[in-house]
Tab-separated table of C-alpha atoms in Angstrom:
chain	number	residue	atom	x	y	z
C	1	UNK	CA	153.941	24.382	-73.615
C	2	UNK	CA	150.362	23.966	-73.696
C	3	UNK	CA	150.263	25.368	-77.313
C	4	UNK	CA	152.581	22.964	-78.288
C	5	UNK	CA	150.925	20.102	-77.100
C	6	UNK	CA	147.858	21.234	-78.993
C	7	UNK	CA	149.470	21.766	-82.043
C	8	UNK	CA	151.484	18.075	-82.174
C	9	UNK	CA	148.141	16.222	-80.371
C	10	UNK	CA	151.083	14.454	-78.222
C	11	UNK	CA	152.283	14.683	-74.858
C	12	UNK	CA	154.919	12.932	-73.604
C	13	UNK	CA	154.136	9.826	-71.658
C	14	UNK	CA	156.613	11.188	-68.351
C	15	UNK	CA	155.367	14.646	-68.775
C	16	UNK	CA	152.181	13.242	-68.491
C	17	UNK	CA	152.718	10.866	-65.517
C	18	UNK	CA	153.832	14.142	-63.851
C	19	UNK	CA	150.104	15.693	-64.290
C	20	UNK	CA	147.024	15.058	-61.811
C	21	UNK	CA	143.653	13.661	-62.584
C	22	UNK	CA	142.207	17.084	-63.190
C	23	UNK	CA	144.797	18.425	-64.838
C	24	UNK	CA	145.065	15.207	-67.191
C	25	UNK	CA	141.174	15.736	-67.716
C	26	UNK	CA	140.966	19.272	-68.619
C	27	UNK	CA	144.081	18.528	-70.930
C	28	UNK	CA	141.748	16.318	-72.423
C	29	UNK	CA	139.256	18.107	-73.054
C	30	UNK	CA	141.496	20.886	-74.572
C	31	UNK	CA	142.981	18.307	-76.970
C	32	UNK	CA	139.562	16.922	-77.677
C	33	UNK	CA	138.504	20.882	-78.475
C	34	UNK	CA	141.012	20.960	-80.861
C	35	UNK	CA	140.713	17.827	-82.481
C	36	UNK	CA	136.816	18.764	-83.310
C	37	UNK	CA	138.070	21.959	-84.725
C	38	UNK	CA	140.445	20.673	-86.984
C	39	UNK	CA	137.516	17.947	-87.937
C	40	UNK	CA	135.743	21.115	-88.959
C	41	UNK	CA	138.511	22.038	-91.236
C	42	UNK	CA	138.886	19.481	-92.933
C	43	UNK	CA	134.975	18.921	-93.377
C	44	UNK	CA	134.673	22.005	-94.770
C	45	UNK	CA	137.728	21.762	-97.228
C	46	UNK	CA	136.472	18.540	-98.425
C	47	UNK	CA	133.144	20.084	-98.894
C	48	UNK	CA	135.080	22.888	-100.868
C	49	UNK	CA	137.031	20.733	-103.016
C	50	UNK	CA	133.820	18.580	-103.554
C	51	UNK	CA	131.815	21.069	-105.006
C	52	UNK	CA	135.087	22.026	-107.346
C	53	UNK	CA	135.330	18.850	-108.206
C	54	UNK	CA	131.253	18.753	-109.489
C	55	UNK	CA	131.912	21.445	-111.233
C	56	UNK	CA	134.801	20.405	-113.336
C	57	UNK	CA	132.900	17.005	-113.817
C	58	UNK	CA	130.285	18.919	-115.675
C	59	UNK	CA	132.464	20.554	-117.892
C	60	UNK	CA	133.763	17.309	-118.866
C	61	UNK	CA	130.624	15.486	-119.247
C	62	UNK	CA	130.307	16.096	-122.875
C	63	UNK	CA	133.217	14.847	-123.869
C	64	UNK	CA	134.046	11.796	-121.567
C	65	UNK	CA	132.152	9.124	-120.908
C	66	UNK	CA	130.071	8.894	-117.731
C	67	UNK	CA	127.389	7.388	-115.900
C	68	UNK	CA	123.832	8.474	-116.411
C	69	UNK	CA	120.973	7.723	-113.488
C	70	UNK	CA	117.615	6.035	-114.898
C	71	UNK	CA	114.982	8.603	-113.891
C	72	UNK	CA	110.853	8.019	-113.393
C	73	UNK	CA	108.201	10.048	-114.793
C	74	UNK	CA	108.915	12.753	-112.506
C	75	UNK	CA	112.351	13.533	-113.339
C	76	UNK	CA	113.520	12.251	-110.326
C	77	UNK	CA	116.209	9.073	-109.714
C	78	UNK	CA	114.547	5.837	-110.509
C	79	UNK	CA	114.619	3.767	-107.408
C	80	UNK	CA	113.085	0.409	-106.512
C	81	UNK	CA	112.581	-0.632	-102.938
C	82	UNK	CA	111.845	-4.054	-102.636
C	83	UNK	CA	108.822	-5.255	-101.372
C	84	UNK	CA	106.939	-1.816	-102.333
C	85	UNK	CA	107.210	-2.760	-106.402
C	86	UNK	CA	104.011	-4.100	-108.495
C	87	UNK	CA	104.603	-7.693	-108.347
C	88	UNK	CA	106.302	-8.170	-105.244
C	89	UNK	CA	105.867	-9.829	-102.048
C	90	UNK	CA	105.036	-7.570	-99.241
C	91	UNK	CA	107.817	-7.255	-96.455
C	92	UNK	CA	105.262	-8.590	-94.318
C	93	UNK	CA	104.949	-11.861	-96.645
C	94	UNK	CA	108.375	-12.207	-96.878
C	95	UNK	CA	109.255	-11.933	-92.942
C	96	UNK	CA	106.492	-14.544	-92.209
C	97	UNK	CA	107.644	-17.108	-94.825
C	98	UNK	CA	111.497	-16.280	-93.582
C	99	UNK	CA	110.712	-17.353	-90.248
C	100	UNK	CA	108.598	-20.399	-90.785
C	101	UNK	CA	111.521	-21.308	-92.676
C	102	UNK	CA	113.696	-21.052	-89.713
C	103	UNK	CA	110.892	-22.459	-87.638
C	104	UNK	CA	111.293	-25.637	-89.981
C	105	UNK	CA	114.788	-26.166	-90.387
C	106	UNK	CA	115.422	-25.984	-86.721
C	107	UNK	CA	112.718	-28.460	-86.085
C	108	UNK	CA	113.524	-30.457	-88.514
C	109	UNK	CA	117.620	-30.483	-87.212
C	110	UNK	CA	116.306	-31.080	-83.365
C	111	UNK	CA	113.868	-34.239	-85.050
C	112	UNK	CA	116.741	-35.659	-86.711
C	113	UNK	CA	119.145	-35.639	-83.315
C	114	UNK	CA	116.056	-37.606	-81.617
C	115	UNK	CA	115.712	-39.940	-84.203
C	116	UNK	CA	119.268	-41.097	-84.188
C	117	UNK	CA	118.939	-41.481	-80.155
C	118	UNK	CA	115.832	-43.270	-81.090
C	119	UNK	CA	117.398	-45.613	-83.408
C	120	UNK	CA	120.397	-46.328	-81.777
C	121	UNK	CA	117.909	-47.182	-78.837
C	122	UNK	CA	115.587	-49.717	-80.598
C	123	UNK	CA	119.043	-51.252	-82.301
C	124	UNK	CA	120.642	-52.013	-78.856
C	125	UNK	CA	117.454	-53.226	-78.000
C	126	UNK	CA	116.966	-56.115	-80.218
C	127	UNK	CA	120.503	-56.563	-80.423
C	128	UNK	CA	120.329	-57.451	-77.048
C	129	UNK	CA	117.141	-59.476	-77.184
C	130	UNK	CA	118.794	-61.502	-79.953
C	131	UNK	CA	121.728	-62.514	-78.161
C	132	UNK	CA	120.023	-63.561	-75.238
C	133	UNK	CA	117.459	-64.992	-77.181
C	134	UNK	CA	120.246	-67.319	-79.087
C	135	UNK	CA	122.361	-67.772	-76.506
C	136	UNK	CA	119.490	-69.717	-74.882
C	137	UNK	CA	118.574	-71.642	-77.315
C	138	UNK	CA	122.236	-72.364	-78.151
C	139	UNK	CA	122.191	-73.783	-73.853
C	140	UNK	CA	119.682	-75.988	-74.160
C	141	UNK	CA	119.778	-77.592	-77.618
C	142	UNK	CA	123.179	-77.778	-78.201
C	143	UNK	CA	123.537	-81.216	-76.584
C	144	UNK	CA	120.586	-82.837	-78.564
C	145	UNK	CA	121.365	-85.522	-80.931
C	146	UNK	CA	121.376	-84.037	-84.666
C	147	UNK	CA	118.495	-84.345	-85.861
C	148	UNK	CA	116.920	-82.403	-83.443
C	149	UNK	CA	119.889	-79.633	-83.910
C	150	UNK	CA	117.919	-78.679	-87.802
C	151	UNK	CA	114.624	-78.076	-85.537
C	152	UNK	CA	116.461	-75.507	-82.956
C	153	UNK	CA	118.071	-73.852	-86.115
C	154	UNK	CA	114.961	-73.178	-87.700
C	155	UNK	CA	113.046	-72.628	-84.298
C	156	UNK	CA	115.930	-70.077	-84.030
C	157	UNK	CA	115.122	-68.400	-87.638
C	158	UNK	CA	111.466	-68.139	-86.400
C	159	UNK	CA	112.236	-65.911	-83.395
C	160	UNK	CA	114.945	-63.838	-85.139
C	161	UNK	CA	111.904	-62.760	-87.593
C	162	UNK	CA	109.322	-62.646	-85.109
C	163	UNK	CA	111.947	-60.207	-83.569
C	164	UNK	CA	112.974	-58.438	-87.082
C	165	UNK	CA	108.888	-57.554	-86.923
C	166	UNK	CA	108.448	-56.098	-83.831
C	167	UNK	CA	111.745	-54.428	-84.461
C	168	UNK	CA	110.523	-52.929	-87.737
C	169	UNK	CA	106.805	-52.131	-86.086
C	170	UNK	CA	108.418	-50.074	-83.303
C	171	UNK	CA	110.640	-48.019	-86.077
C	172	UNK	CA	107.717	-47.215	-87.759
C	173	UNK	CA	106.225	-46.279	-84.306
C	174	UNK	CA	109.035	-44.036	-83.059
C	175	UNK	CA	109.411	-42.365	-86.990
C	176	UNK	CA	105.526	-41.300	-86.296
C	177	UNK	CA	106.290	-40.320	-82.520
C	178	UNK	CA	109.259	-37.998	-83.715
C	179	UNK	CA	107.486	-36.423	-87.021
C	180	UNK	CA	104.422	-35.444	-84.662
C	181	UNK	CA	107.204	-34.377	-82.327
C	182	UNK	CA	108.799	-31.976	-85.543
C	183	UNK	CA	105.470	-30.375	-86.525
C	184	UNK	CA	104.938	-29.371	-82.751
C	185	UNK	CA	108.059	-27.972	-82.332
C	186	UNK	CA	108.170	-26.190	-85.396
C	187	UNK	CA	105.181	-24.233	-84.450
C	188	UNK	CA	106.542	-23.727	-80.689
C	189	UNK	CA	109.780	-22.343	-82.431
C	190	UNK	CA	107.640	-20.147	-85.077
C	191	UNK	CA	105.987	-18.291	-81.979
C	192	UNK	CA	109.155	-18.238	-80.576
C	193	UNK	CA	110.743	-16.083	-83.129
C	194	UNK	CA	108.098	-14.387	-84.492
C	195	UNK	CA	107.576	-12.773	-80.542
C	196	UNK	CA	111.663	-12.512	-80.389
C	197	UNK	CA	111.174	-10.417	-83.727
C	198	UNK	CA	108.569	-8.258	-82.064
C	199	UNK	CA	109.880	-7.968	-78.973
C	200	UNK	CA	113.681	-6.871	-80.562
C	201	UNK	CA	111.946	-4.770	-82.854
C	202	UNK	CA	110.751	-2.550	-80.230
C	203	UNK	CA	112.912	-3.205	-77.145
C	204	UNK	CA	116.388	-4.474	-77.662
C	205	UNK	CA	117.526	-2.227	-79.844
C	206	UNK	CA	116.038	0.753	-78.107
C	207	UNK	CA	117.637	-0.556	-75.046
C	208	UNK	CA	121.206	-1.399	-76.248
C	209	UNK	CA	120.925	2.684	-78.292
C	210	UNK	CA	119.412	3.816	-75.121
C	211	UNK	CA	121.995	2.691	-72.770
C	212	UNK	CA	125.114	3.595	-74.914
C	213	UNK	CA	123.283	6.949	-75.038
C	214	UNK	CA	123.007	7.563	-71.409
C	215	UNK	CA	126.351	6.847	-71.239
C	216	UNK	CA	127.548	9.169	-73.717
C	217	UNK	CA	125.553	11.932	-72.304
C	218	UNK	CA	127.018	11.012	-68.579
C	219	UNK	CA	130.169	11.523	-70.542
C	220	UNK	CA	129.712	14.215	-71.971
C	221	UNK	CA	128.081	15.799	-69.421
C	222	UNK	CA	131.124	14.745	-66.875
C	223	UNK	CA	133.660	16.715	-69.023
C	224	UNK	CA	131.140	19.613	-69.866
C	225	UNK	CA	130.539	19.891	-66.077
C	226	UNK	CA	134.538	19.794	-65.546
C	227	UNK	CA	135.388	21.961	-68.130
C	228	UNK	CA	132.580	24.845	-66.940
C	229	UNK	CA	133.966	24.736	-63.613
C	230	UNK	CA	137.081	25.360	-64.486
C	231	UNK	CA	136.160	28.380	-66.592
C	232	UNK	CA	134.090	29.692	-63.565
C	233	UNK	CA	137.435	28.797	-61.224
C	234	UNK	CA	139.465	30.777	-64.320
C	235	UNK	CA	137.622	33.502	-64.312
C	236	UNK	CA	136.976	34.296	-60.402
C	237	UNK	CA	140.725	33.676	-60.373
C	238	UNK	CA	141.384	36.293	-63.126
C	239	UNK	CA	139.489	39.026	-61.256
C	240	UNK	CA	141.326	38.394	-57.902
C	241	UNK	CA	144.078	38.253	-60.426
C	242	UNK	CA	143.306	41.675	-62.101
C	243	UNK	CA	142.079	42.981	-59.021
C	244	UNK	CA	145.323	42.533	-57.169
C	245	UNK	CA	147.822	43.669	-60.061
C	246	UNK	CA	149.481	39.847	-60.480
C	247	UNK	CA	148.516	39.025	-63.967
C	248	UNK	CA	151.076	39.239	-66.327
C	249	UNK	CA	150.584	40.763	-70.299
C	250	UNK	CA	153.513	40.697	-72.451
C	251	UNK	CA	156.649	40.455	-72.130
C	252	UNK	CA	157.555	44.255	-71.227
C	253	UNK	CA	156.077	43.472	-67.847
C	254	UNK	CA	159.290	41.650	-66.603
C	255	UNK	CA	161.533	44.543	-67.965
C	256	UNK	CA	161.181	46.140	-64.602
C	257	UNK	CA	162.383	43.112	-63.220
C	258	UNK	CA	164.822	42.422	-65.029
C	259	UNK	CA	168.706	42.344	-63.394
C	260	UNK	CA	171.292	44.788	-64.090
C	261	UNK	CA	173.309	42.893	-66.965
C	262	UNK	CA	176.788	43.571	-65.071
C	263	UNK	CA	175.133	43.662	-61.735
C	264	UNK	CA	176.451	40.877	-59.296
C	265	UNK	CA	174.005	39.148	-56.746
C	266	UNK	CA	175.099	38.364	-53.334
C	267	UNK	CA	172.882	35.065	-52.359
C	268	UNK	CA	172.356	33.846	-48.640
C	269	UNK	CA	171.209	30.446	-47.752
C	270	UNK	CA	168.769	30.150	-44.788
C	271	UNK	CA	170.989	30.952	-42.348
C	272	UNK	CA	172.201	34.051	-43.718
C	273	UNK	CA	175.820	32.852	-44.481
C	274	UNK	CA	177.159	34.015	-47.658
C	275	UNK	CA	176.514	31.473	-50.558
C	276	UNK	CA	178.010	32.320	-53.888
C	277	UNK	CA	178.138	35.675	-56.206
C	278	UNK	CA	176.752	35.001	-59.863
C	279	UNK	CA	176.644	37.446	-63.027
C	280	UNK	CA	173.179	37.593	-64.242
C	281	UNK	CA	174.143	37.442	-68.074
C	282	UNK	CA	176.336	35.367	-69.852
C	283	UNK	CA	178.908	36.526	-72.721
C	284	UNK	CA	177.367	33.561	-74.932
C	285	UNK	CA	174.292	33.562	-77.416
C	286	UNK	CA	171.578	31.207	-75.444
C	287	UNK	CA	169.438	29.063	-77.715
C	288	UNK	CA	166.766	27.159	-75.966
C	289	UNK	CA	166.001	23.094	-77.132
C	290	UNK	CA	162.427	22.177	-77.831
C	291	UNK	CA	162.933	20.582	-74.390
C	292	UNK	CA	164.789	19.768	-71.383
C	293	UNK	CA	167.321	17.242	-72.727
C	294	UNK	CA	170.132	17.271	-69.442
C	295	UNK	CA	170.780	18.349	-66.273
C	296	UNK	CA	173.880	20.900	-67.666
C	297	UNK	CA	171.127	22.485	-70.498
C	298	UNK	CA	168.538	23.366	-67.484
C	299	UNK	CA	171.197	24.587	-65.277
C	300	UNK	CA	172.179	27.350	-67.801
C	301	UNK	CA	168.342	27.643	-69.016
C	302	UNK	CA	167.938	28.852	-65.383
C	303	UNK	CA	171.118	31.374	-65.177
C	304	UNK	CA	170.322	32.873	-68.294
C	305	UNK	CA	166.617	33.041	-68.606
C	306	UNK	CA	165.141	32.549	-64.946
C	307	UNK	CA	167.858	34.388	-62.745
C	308	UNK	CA	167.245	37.517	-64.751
C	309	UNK	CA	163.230	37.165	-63.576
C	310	UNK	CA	164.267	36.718	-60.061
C	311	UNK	CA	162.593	33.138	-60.350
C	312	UNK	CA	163.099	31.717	-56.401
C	313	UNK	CA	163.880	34.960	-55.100
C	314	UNK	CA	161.781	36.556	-52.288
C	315	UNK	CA	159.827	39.667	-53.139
C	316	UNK	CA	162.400	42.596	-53.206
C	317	UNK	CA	165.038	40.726	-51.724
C	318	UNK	CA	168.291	39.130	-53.019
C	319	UNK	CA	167.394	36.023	-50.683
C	320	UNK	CA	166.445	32.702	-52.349
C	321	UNK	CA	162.618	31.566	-50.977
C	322	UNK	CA	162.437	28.941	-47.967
C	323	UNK	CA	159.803	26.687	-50.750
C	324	UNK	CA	162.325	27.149	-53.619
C	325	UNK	CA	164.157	23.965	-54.261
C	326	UNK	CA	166.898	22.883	-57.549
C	327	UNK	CA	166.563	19.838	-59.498
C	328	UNK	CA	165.088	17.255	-57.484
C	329	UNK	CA	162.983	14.102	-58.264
C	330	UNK	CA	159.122	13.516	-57.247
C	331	UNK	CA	159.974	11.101	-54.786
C	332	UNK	CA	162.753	13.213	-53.069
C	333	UNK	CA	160.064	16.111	-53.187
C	334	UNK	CA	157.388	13.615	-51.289
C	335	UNK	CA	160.112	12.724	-48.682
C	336	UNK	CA	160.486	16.265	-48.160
C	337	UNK	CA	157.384	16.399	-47.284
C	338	UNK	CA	156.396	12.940	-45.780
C	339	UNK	CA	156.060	14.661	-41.760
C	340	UNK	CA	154.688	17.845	-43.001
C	341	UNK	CA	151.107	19.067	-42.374
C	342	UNK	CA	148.584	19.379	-45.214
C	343	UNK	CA	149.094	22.591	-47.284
C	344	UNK	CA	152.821	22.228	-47.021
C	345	UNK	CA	154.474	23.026	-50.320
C	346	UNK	CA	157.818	23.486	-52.493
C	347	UNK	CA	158.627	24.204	-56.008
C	348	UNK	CA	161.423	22.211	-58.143
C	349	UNK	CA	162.930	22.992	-61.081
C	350	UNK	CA	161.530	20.176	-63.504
C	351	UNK	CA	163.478	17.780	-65.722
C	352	UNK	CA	159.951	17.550	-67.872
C	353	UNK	CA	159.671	21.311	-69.388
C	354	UNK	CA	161.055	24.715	-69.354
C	355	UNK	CA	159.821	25.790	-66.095
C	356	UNK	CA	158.686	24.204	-62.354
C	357	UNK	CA	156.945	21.554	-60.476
C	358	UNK	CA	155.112	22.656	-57.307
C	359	UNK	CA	154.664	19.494	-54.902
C	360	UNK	CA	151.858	19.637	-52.252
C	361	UNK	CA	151.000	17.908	-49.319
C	362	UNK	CA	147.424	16.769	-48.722
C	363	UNK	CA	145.683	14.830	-46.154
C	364	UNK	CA	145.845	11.357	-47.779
C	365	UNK	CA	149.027	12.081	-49.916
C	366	UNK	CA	150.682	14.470	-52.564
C	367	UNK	CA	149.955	16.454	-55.497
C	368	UNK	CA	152.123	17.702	-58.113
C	369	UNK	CA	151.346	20.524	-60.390
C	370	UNK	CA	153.373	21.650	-63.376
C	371	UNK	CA	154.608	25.537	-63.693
C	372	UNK	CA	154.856	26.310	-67.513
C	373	UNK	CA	157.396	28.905	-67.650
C	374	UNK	CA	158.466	28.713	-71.545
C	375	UNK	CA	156.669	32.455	-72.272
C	376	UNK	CA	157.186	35.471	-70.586
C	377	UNK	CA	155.015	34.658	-67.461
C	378	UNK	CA	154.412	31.619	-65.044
C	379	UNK	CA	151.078	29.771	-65.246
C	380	UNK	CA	150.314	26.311	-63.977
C	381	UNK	CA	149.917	23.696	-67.098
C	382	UNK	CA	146.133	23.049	-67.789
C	383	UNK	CA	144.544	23.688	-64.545
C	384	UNK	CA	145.622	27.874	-63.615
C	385	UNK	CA	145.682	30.091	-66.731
C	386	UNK	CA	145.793	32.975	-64.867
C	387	UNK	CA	149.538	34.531	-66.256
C	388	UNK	CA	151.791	35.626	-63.385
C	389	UNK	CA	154.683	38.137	-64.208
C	390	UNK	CA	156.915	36.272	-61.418
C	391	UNK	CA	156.925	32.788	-59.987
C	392	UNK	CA	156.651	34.734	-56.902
C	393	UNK	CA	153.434	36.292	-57.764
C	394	UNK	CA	151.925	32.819	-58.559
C	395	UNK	CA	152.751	31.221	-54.922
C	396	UNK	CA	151.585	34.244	-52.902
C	397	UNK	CA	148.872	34.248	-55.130
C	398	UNK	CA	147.683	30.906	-54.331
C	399	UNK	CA	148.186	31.517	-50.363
C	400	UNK	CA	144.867	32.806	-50.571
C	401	UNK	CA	143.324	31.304	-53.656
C	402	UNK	CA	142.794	27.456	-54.353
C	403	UNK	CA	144.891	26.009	-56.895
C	404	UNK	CA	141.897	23.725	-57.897
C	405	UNK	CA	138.059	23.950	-57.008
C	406	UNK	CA	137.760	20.456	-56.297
C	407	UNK	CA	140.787	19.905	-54.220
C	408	UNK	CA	140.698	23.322	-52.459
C	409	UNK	CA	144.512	23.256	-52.487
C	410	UNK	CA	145.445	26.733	-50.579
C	411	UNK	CA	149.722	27.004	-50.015
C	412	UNK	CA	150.136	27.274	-46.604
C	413	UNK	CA	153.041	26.099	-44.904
C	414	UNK	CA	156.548	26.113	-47.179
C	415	UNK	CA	159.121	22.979	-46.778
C	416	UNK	CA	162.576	24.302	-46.687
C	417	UNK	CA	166.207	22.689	-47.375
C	418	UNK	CA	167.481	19.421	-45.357
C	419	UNK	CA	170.658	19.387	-47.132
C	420	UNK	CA	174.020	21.418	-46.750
C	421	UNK	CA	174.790	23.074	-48.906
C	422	UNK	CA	170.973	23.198	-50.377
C	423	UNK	CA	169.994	21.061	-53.525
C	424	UNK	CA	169.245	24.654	-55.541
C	425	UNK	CA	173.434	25.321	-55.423
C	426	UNK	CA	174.190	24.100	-59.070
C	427	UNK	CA	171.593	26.275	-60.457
C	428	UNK	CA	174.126	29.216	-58.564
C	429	UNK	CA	177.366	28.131	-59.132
């Protein structure tokens, strides 16, 4: 299973809700293992083709047409760097004169916004003044016999250019007011960037690289961390493994426990009561789907691939385990084990892939591992490589070694049926 999710870079999105963090992180970083070596691959048969294609491009050079570099005195490319050529400005030059330019055009924008508020001020100003100015006049001479009307009229003309002056004098004023204004700020704003230029130059750059670099070295050093410890976990695991005689090798391991083809199993439930009587190979050719597609397909995957391997049995017995359950759903599996203590456990045929689920209760909830069972042995998915000749041999095996080093998961205490007859009797029938 694991091979195959390697090979197609895709897992399923409900296989993967099934997984746990740490499985889902060191299936990462097996994916992202594989994805750098296929990078590789590719790199290098680019780099192959590349230097084929060079070579053919040579022979052809003499008769096609093609593009020919400009070279110096020294054989080498011709290149020009500008800046560094005879006639040119130094970079220095040109930075400095690039940000006085800035220095004025942004002055010169922020003098033009305060002379319009200037304007519109000295406008309303003597707009004002005029109006009350002739509204006076209009008050008091209005009345007057005629004659004296032509003397308020050009009384009148005489103040609106006395005011026209002082209008024009305090333009003039403000336009000198604002240019002195412009020249200041356009040296404020030159120090201004040329320090932001220094200062970015030499800190926020480094910072911004600096900080994405700590991160990707927290990263990296996250998943390097994870995946070590899970080699260390592998390989103390293997030696218990070894040590104890549970690891499986190929496939002529299980032919010693393999049923008798016409040989007929008596089951007992729990209770010891009689269950049913099943024949452990069936008269029809079995070929397995890519996957799990119905309940009816993983009912006879299990009769004619699993039964045979004694998969749910107890060691040396013809009884089926008290943690062996059929097809059951996550949630019935965590209401199974809802009142149990931590380390309580069960295994469930999954829906997901060819082989098991193995539901655990912890102190703050439940964990659910997946048993890969597609080869010839039994081997959690991603976290346990260890290989197990029975499913058996991989639960007794983890009664006294942790699942995970992190979660110290040890199988302790195993949830049996709540149901008459038990959920596992299709898989029997």
């Amino acid at each position: 299973m694991l091979q195959q999710i390697l090979r197609d870079m895709y897992i399923d999105p409900e296989l993967l809700a099934e997984l746990n963090d740490e499985q889902k992180q060191i299936l990462f970083y097996k994916m992202r293992e594989e994805q750098l070596r296929r990078w590789k691959e590719r790199e290098e048969k680019a780099r192959m083709e590349e230097a084929v294609l060079r070579k053919t491009a040579r022979r052809k050079q003499s008769n096609g047409k093609h593009v020919q570099w400009l070279r110096g005195k020294d054989g080498e490319v011709w290149v020009w760097v500008m800046g560094e050529a005879p006639g040119d400005k130094p970079y220095e030059q040109i930075s400095e004169e690039l940000i006085a330019e800035r220095a004025r055009q942004q002055a010169q924008k922020e003098a033009e916004e305060l002379w319009r508020q200037k304007e519109a001020e000295i406008t309303k100003k003597f707009r004002d003044a005029m109006a009350q100015e002739k509204a006076r006049i209009v008050a008091e001479k209005w009345k007057i016999e005629i004659e004296d009307r032509k003397a308020a009229k050009l009384e009148e003309e005489k103040i609106q250019e006395e005011l026209k002056k002082r209008e024009e004098e305090e333009r003039q004023k403000g336009e000198e007011q604002i240019r002195q204004q412009e020249e200041i700020r356009a040296k404020e704003l030159y120090l201004s960037l040329k320090q932001a230029q220094q200062h970015s130059q030499h800190s926020d750059d480094d910072q911004e690289w600096e900080e994405q670099l700590r991160r990707s070295k927290a990263a990296d050093e996250e998943r390097s961390h994870k995946a070590r410890r899970a080699r260390d976990e592998y390989r103390r695991q293997s030696l218990r493994a070894i040590q104890k005689g549970r690891v499986a090798g190929l496939s002529n391991l299980f032919q010693g426990t393999s049923l008798n083809n016409v040989q007929e199993i008596k089951l007992n439930d729990d209770s010891g009561s009689p269950l049913l009587s099943l024949s452990a190979a069936s008269s029809n050719v079995w070929e397995r789907p890519s996957r799990p597609f119905s309940r009816d397909v993983i009912i006879r995957w299990f009769k004619e691939e699993q039964i045979p391997r004694r998969a749910g049995f107890e060691r040396n017995t013809s009884r089926i385990a008290q943690w062996f359950h059929g097809i059951i759903s996550r949630q019935e599996a965590e209401e199974l084990l809802m009142n149990k203590s931590e380390g309580a456990f069960l295994v469930r045929v999954s829906e997901k892939i060819w082989g098991y689920a193995l539901s655990y209760r912890q102190q703050s909830g439940f964990k659910h591992f997946l048993v890969d069972a597609s080869g010839d042995f039994y081997s959690f998915l991603g976290v346990d490589p260890n290989r197990h000749a029975t499913l058996t041999d991989l639960i007794d095996f983890h009664k006294e070694e942790i699942i995970t080093s992190s979660g110290g998961e040890l199988l302790l205490e195993p949830c049996g049926q709540q149901k008459n007859p038990p959920d596992y009797s299709p898989l029997f029938e």
